[in-house]
Short mmCIF file of C-alpha atoms in Angstrom, two decimals:
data_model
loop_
_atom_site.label_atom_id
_atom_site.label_comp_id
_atom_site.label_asym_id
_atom_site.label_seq_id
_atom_site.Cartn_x
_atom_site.Cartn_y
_atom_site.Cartn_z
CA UNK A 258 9.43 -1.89 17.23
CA UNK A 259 6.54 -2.90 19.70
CA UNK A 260 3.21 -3.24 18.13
CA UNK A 261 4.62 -1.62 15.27
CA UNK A 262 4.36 1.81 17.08
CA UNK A 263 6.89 4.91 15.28
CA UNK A 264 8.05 7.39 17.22
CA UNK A 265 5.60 10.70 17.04
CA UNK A 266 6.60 14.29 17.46
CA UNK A 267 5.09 15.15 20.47
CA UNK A 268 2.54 18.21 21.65
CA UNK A 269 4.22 19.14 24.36
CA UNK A 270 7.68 18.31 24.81
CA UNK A 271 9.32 18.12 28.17
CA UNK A 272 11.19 21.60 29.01
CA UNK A 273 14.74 19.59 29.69
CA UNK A 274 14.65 19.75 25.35
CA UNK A 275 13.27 22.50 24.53
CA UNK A 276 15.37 24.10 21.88
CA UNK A 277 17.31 21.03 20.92
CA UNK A 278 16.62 17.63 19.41
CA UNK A 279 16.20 15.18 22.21
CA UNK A 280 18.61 12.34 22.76
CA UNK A 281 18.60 9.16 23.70
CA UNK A 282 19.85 10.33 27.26
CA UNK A 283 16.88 12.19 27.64
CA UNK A 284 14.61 9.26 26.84
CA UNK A 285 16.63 7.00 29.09
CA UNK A 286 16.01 10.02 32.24
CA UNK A 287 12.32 10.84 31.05
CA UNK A 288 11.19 6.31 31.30
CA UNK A 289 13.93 6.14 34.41
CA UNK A 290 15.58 3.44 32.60
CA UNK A 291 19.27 2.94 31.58
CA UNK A 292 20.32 3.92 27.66
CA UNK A 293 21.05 0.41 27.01
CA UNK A 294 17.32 -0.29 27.90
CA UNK A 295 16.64 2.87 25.35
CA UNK A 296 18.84 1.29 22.70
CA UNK A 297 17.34 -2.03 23.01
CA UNK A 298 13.89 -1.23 22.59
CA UNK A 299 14.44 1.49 19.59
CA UNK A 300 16.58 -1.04 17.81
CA UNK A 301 13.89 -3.80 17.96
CA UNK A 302 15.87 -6.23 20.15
CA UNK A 303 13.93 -5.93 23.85
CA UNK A 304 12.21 -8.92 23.59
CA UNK A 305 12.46 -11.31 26.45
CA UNK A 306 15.70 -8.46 27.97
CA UNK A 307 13.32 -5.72 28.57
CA UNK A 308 9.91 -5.92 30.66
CA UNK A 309 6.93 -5.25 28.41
CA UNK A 310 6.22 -2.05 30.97
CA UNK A 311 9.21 -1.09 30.86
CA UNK A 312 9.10 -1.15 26.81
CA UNK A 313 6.04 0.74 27.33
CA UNK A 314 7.79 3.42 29.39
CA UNK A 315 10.27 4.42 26.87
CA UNK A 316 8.07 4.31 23.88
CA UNK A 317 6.11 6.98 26.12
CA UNK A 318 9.04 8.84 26.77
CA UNK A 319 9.97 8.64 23.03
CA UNK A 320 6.11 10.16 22.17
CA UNK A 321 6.36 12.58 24.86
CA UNK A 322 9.72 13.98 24.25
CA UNK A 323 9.42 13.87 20.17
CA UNK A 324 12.87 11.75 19.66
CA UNK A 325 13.11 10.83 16.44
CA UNK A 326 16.24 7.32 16.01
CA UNK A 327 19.06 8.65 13.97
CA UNK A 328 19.35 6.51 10.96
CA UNK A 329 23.17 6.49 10.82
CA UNK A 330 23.74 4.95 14.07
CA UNK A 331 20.69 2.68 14.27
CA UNK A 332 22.29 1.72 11.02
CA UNK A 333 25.92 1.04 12.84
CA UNK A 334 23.75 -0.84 15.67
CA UNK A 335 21.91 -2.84 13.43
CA UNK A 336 23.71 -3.48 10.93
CA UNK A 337 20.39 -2.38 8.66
CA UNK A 338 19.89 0.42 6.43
CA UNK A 339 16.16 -0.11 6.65
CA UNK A 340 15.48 -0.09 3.13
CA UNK A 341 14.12 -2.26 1.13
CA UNK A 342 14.07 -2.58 -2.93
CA UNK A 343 11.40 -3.70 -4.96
CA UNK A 344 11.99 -4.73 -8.57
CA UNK A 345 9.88 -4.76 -11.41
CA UNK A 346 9.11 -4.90 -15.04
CA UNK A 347 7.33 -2.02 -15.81
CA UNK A 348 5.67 0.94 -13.41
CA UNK A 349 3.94 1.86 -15.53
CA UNK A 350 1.41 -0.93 -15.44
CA UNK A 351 -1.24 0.00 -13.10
CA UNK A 352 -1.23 -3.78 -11.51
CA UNK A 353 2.67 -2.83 -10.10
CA UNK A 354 1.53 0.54 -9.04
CA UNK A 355 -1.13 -1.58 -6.89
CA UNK A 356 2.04 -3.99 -5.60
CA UNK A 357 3.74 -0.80 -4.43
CA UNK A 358 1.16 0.33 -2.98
CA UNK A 359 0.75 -2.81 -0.39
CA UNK A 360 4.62 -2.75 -0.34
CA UNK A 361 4.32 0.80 0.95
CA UNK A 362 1.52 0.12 3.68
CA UNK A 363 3.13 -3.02 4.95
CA UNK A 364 6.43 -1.45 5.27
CA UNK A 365 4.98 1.87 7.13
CA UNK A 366 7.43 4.80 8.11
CA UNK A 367 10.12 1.55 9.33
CA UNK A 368 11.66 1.19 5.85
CA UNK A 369 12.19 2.93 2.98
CA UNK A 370 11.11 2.09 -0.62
CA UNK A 371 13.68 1.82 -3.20
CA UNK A 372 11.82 1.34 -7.24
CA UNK A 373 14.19 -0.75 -9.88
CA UNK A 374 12.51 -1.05 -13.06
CA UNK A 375 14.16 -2.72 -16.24
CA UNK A 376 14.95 -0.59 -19.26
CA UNK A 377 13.37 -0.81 -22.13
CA UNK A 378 14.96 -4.18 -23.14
CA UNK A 379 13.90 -5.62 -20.20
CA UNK A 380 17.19 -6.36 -19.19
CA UNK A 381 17.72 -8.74 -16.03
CA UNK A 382 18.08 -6.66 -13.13
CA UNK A 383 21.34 -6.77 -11.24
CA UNK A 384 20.29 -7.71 -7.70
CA UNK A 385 24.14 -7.75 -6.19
CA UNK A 386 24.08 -3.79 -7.65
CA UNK A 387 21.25 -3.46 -5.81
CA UNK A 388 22.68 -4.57 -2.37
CA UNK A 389 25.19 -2.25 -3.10
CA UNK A 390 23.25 0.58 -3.09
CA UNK A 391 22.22 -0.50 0.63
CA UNK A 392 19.20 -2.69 0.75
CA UNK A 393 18.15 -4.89 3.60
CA UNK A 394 16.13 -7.23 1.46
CA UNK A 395 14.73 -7.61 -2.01
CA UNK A 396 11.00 -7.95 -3.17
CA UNK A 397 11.73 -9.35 -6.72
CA UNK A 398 8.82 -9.24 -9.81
CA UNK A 399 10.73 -10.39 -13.03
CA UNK A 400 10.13 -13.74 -14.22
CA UNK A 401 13.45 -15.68 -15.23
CA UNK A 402 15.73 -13.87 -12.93
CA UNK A 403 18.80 -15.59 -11.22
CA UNK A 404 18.53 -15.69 -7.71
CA UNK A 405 21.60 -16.92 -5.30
CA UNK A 406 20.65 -15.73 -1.93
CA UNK A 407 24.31 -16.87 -0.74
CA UNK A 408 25.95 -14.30 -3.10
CA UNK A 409 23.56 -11.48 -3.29
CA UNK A 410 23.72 -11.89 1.11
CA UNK A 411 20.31 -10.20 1.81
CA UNK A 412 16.43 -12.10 1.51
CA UNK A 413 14.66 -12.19 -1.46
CA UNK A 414 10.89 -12.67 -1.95
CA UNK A 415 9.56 -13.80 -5.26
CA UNK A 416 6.24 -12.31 -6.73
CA UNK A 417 3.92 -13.85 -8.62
CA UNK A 418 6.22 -16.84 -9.46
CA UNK A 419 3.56 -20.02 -9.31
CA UNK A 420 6.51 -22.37 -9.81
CA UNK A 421 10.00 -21.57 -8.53
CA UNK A 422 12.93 -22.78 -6.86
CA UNK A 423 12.06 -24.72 -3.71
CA UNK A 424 14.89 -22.38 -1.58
CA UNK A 425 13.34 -18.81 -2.21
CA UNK A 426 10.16 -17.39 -0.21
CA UNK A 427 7.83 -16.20 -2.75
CA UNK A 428 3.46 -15.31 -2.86
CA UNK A 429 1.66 -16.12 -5.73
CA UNK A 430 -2.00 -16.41 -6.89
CA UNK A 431 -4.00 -19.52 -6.57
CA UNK A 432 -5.36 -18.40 -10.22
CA UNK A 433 -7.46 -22.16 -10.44
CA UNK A 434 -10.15 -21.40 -8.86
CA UNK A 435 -10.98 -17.82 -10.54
CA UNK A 436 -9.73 -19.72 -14.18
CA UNK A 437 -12.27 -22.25 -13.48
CA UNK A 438 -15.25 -20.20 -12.36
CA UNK A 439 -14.52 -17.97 -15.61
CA UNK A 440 -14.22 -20.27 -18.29
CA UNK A 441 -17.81 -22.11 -16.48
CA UNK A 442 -19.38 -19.11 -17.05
CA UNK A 443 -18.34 -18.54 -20.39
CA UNK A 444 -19.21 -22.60 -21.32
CA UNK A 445 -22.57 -21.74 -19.55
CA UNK A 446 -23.22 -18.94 -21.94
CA UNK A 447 -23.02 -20.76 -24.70
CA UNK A 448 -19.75 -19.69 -26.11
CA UNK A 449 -17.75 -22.56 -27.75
CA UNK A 450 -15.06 -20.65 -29.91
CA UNK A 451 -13.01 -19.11 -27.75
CA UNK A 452 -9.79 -16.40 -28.42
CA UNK A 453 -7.05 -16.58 -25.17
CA UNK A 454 -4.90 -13.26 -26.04
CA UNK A 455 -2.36 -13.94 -23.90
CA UNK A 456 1.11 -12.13 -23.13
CA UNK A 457 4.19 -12.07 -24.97
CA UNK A 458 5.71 -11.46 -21.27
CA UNK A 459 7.27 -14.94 -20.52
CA UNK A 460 6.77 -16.29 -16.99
CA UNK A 461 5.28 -19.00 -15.20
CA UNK A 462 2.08 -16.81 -13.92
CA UNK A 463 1.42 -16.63 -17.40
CA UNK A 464 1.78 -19.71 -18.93
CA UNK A 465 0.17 -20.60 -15.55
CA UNK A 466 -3.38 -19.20 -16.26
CA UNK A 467 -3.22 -19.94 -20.14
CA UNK A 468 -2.76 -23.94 -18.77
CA UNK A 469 -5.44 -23.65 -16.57
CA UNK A 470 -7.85 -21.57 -18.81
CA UNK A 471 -7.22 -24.15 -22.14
CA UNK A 472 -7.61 -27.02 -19.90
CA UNK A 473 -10.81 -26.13 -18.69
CA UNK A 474 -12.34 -25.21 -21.94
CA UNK A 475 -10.99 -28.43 -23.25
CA UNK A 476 -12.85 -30.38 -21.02
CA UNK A 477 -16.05 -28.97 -23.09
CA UNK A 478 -16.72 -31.27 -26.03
CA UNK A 479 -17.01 -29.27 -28.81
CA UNK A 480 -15.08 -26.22 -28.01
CA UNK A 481 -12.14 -24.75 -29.30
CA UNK A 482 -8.96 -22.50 -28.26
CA UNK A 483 -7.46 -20.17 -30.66
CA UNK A 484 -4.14 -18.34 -29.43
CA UNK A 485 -3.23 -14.84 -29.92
CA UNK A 486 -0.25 -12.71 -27.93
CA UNK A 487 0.38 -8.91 -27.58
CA UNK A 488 2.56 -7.28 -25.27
CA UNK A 489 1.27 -5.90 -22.39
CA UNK A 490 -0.06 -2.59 -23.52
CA UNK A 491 -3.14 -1.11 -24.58
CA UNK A 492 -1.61 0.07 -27.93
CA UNK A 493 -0.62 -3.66 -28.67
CA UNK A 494 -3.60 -5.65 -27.87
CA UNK A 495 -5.50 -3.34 -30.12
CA UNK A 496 -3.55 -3.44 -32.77
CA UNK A 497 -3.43 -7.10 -32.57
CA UNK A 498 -7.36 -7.22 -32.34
CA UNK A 499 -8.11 -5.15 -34.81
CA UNK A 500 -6.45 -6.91 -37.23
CA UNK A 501 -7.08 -10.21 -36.49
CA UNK A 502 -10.75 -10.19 -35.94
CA UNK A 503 -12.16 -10.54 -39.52
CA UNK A 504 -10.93 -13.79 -39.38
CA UNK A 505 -11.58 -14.59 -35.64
CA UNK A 506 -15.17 -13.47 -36.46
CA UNK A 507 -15.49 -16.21 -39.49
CA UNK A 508 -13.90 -18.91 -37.30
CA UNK A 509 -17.18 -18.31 -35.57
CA UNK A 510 -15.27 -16.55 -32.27
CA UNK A 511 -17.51 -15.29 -29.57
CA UNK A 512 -15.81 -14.53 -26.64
CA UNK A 513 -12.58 -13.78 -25.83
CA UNK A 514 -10.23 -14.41 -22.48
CA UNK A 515 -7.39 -12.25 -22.06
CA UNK A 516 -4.02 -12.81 -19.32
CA UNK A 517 -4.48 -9.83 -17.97
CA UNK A 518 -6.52 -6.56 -17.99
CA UNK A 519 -4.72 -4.16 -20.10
CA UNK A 520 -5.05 -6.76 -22.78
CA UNK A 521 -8.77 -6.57 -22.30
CA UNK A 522 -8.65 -2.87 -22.39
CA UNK A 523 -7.23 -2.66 -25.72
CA UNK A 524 -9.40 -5.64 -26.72
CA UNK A 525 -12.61 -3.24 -26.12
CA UNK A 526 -10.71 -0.32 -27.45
CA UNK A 527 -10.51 -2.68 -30.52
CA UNK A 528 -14.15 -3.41 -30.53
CA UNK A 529 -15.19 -0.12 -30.02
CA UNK A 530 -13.68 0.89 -33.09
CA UNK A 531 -14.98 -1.74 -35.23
CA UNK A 532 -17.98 -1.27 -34.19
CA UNK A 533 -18.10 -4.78 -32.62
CA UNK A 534 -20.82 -4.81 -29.66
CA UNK A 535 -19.71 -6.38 -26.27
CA UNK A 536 -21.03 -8.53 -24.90
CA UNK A 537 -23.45 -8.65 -27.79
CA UNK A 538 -21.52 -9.75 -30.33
CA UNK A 539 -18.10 -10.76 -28.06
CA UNK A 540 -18.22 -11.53 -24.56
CA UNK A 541 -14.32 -10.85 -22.74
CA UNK A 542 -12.86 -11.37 -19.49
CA UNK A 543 -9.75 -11.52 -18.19
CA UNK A 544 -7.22 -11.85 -14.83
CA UNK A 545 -6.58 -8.94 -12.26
CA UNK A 546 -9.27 -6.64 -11.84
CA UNK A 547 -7.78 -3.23 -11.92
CA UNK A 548 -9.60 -0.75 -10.79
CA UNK A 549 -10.18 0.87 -14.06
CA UNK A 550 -12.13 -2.75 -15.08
CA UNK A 551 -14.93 -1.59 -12.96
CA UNK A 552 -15.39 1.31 -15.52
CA UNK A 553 -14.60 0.64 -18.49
CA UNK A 554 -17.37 0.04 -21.16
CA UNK A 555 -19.05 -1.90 -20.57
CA UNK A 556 -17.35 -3.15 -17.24
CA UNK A 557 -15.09 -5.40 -17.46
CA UNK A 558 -15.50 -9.57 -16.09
CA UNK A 559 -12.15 -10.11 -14.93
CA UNK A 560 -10.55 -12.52 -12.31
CA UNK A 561 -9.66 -11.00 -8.94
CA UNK A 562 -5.64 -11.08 -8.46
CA UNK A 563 -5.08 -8.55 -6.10
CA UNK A 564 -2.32 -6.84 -6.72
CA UNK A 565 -2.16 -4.94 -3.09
CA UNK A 566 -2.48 -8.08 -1.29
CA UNK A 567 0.42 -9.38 -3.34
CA UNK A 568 3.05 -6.87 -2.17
CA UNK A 569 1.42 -5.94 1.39
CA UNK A 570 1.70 -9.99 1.75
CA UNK A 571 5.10 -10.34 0.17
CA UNK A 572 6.64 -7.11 2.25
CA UNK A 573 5.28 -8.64 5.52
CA UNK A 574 7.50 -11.62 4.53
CA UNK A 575 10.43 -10.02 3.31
CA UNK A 576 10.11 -7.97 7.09
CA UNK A 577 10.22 -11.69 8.59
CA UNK A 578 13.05 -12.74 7.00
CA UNK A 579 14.87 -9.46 7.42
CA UNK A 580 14.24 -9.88 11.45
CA UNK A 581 15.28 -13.74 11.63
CA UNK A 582 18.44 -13.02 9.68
CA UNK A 583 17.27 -14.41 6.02
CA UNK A 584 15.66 -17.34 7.56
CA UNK A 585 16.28 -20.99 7.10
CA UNK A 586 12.85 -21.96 6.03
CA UNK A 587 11.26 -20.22 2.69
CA UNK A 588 8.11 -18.88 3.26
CA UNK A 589 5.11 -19.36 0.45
CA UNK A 590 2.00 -17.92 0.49
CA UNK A 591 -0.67 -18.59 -1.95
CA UNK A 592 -3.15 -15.61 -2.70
CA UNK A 593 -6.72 -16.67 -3.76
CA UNK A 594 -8.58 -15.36 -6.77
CA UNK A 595 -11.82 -15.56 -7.76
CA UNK A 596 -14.41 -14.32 -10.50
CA UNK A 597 -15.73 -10.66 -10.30
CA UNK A 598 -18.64 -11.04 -13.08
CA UNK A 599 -19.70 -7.81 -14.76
CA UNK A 600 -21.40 -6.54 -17.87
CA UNK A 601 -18.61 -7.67 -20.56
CA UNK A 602 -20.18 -11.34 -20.51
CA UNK A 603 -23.30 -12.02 -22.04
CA UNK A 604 -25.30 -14.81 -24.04
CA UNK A 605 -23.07 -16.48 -27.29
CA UNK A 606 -24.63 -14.91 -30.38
CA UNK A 607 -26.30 -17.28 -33.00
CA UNK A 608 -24.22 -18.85 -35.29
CA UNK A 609 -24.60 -18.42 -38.89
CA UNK A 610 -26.18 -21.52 -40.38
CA UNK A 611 -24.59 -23.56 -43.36
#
């Protein structure tokens, strides 16, 4: 569609339709063009066989007249069912509530939305199934998954995936530069013993940022790394830190650096229970900057991967591939990050001597 531009019921609809949904005849008479013209321009294929003015006439006609394209036939036309599926883990994590929600705006009123998310076991989603149920292309957020664009017969675009197979499009995070900037600040603070609670979620934007985050800290004489995972929930990561922190504490731990935000909310739900002071006694941060991290308490240092960006960008791609028939080039975007410092960092406390 032109400029993006959706058909709009209009104010004041010409009296030959009054009464009765308009047709494309009707557009065709009200622009004074022919109904292939009509059919060209609603189905996205004028471009370079219809004048741009005359383009602009029947979109005008379309406004004025309130036609709305019937699915079914553009479908038959197209060969499209202009619908689009986007899989993922778990919905209820607010950072894939943020991907659908730039999925949503960069797919507008053209396409619908279709939500797969796994079971409880996490099960690898069946992408052919999903064709089947009439999708024009898949937006794909499930680390490990077989992909075979050649079977499934419909783009894919990967999210998230740092490292993947050189065929598929995918966007991911540039997480370096916001894993650098955060461990600096913490190695600037003074801390030296440092907890990573990372994921039990496998996948390489995971192991990605733990790389990059005990790389940097490694590069510190005198500091060291100790591991911890949780699965991606509130409940887990306090659990975990409540019980390990007696001992984390002794091993002289004074900040902590979690994968991902919900592990840093339990973290301080953890803390907040034991009576543990942050930053005063445990500085955190973490990756993705939710927008609960900007109220939490204290506020939460975290690393900005927007997740919005991530499926606006990704849908925007998945729409190009769509349009040049699946493509024959992948297309990879990388998404840059960066540190978003707030009141959960703070000065190393003292150690105890002997």
């Amino acid at each position: 569609m032109r400029n993006g531009r959706r058909p709009v019921a209009a104010n004041n609809p010409s009296p030959r339709v009054q009464g009765r949904r308009p047709t494309a005849s009707d557009v065709a008479a009200e622009a004074g063009v022919s109904i292939a013209s009509v059919s060209l321009v609603i189905n996205g294929k004028a471009e370079g066989r219809v004048a741009t003015r005359t383009q602009e006439r029947v979109w005008r006609a379309i406004n004025k007249l309130g036609y709305v394209v019937d699915s079914a036939a553009r479908s038959l036309v197209t060969g499209r069912r202009q619908c689009i599926a986007l899989v993922a883990p778990d919905l209820g994590n607010p950072f894939f509530t943020q991907v659908a929600a730039g999925v949503a705006k960069a797919l507008g009123g053209e396409y619908r939305l279709l939500l797969a998310v796994s079971g409880p076991e996490r099960e690898e989603p069946d992408l052919a199934q999903l064709v089947g149920f009439g999708v024009d292309g898949i937006l794909l957020e499930f680390p490990g998954t077989r992909v075979d664009t050649r079977q499934i017969g419909c783009p894919v675009v990967l999210l998230d995936e740092p490292v993947a197979p050189p065929e598929l499009s995918r966007v991911h995070f540039d997480t370096a530069p916001g894993a650098c900037a955060l461990v600096d600040r913490i190695v600037e603070l003074g801390h030296r013993r440092v907890v990573y609670l990372d994921a039990t979620r496998e996948g390489q934007t995971f192991a990605t940022r733990r790389a990059q985050v005990c790389a940097r800290l490694a590069a510190t004489p005198g500091t060291e790394v100790i591991e911890a995972r949780a699965n991606i929930t509130v409940d887990a990561a306090r659990a975990l830190v409540a019980e390990e922190w007696p001992g984390w504490r002794a091993a002289g731990v004074t900040a902590m650096i979690a994968a991902a935000d919900l592990l840093a909310y339990g973290a301080l739900s953890a803390f907040t229970g034991l009576g543990v002071a942050v930053p005063g006694e445990v500085s955190i941060g973490s990756f993705d900057d939710l927008p609960f991290s900007e109220i939490t308490s204290p506020p939460l240092s975290t690393v900005r991967l927007s997740a919005f960006d991530l499926g606006y960008t990704s849908a925007g791609i998945l729409r190009e591939l769509i349009a040049d028939g699946g493509g024959d080039r992948p297309r990879v975007r990388a998404l840059g990050t960066s540190l978003v410092e707030r009141a959960s960092l703070g000065r190393a406390r003292l150690q105890p001597s002997g």
